[in-house]
mmCIF file of C-alpha atoms in Angstrom:
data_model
loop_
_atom_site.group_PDB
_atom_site.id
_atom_site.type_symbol
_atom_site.label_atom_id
_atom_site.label_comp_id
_atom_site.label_asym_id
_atom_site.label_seq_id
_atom_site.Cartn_x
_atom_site.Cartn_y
_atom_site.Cartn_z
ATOM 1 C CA UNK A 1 -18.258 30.008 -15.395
ATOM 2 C CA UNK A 2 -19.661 26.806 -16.268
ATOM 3 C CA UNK A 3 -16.393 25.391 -17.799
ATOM 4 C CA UNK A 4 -14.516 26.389 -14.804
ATOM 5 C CA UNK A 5 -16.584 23.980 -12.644
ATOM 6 C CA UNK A 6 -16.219 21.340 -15.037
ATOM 7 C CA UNK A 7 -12.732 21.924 -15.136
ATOM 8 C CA UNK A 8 -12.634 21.794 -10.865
ATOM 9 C CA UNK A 9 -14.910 18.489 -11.249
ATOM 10 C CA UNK A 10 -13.052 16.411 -13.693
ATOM 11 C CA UNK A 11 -9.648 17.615 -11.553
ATOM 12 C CA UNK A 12 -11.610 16.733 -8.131
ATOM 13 C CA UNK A 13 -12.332 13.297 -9.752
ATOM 14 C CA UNK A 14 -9.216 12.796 -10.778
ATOM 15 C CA UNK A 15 -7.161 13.500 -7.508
ATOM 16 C CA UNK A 16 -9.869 11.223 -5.481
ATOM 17 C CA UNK A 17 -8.590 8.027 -7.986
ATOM 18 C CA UNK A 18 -4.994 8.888 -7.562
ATOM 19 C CA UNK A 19 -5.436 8.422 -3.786
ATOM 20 C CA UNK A 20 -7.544 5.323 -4.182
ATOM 21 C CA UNK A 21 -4.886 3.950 -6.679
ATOM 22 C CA UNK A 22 -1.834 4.969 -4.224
ATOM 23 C CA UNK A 23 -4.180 3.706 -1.491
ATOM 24 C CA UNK A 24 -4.647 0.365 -2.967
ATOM 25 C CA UNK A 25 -1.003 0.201 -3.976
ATOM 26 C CA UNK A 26 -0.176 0.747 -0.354
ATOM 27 C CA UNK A 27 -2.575 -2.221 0.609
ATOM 28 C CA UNK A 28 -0.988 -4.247 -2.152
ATOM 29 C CA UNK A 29 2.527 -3.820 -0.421
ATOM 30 C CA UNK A 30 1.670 -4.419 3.095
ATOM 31 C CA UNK A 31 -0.296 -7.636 2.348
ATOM 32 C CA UNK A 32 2.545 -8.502 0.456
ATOM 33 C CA UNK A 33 4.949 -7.580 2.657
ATOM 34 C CA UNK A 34 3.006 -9.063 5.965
ATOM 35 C CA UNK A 35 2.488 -12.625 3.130
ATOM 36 C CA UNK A 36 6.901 -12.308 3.002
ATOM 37 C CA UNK A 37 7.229 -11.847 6.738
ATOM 38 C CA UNK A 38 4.751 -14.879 7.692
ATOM 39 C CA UNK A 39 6.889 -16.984 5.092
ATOM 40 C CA UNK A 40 9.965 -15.616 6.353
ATOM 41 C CA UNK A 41 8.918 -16.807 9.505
ATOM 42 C CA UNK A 42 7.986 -20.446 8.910
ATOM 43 C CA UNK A 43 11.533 -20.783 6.716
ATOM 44 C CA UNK A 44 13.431 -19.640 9.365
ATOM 45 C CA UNK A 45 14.298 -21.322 13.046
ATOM 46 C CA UNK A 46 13.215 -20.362 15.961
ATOM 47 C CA UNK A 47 16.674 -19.854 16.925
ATOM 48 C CA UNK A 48 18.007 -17.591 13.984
ATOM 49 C CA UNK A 49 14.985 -15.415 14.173
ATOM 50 C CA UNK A 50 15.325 -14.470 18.443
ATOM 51 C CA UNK A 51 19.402 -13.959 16.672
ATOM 52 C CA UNK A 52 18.445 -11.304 14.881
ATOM 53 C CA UNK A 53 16.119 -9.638 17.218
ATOM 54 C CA UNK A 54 18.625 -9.200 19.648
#
């Protein structure tokens, strides 16, 4: 039985730092995305911008 638990451990470990990496990629993106947006904004005019959200 030991091995099994081993086995279960390493596998437990292994799934928790796949969901902090996809985690962190997902942080990555959105500050990324939110740094594109706030650019975006200060490139384009006023004008254009209330264009597009109509």
């Amino acid at each position: 039985m030991p091995t099994t638990s081993k086995g279960q451990q390493t596998f437990e470990n292994s799934i928790r730092k796949t969901k902090e990496d996809i985690l962190h990629q997902i942080e990555k993106q959105q500050l990324s995305s939110i740094h594109s947006e706030k650019l975006y904004k200060r490139l384009t005019p006023k004008s254009c911008m209330q264009n597009l959200l109509k």
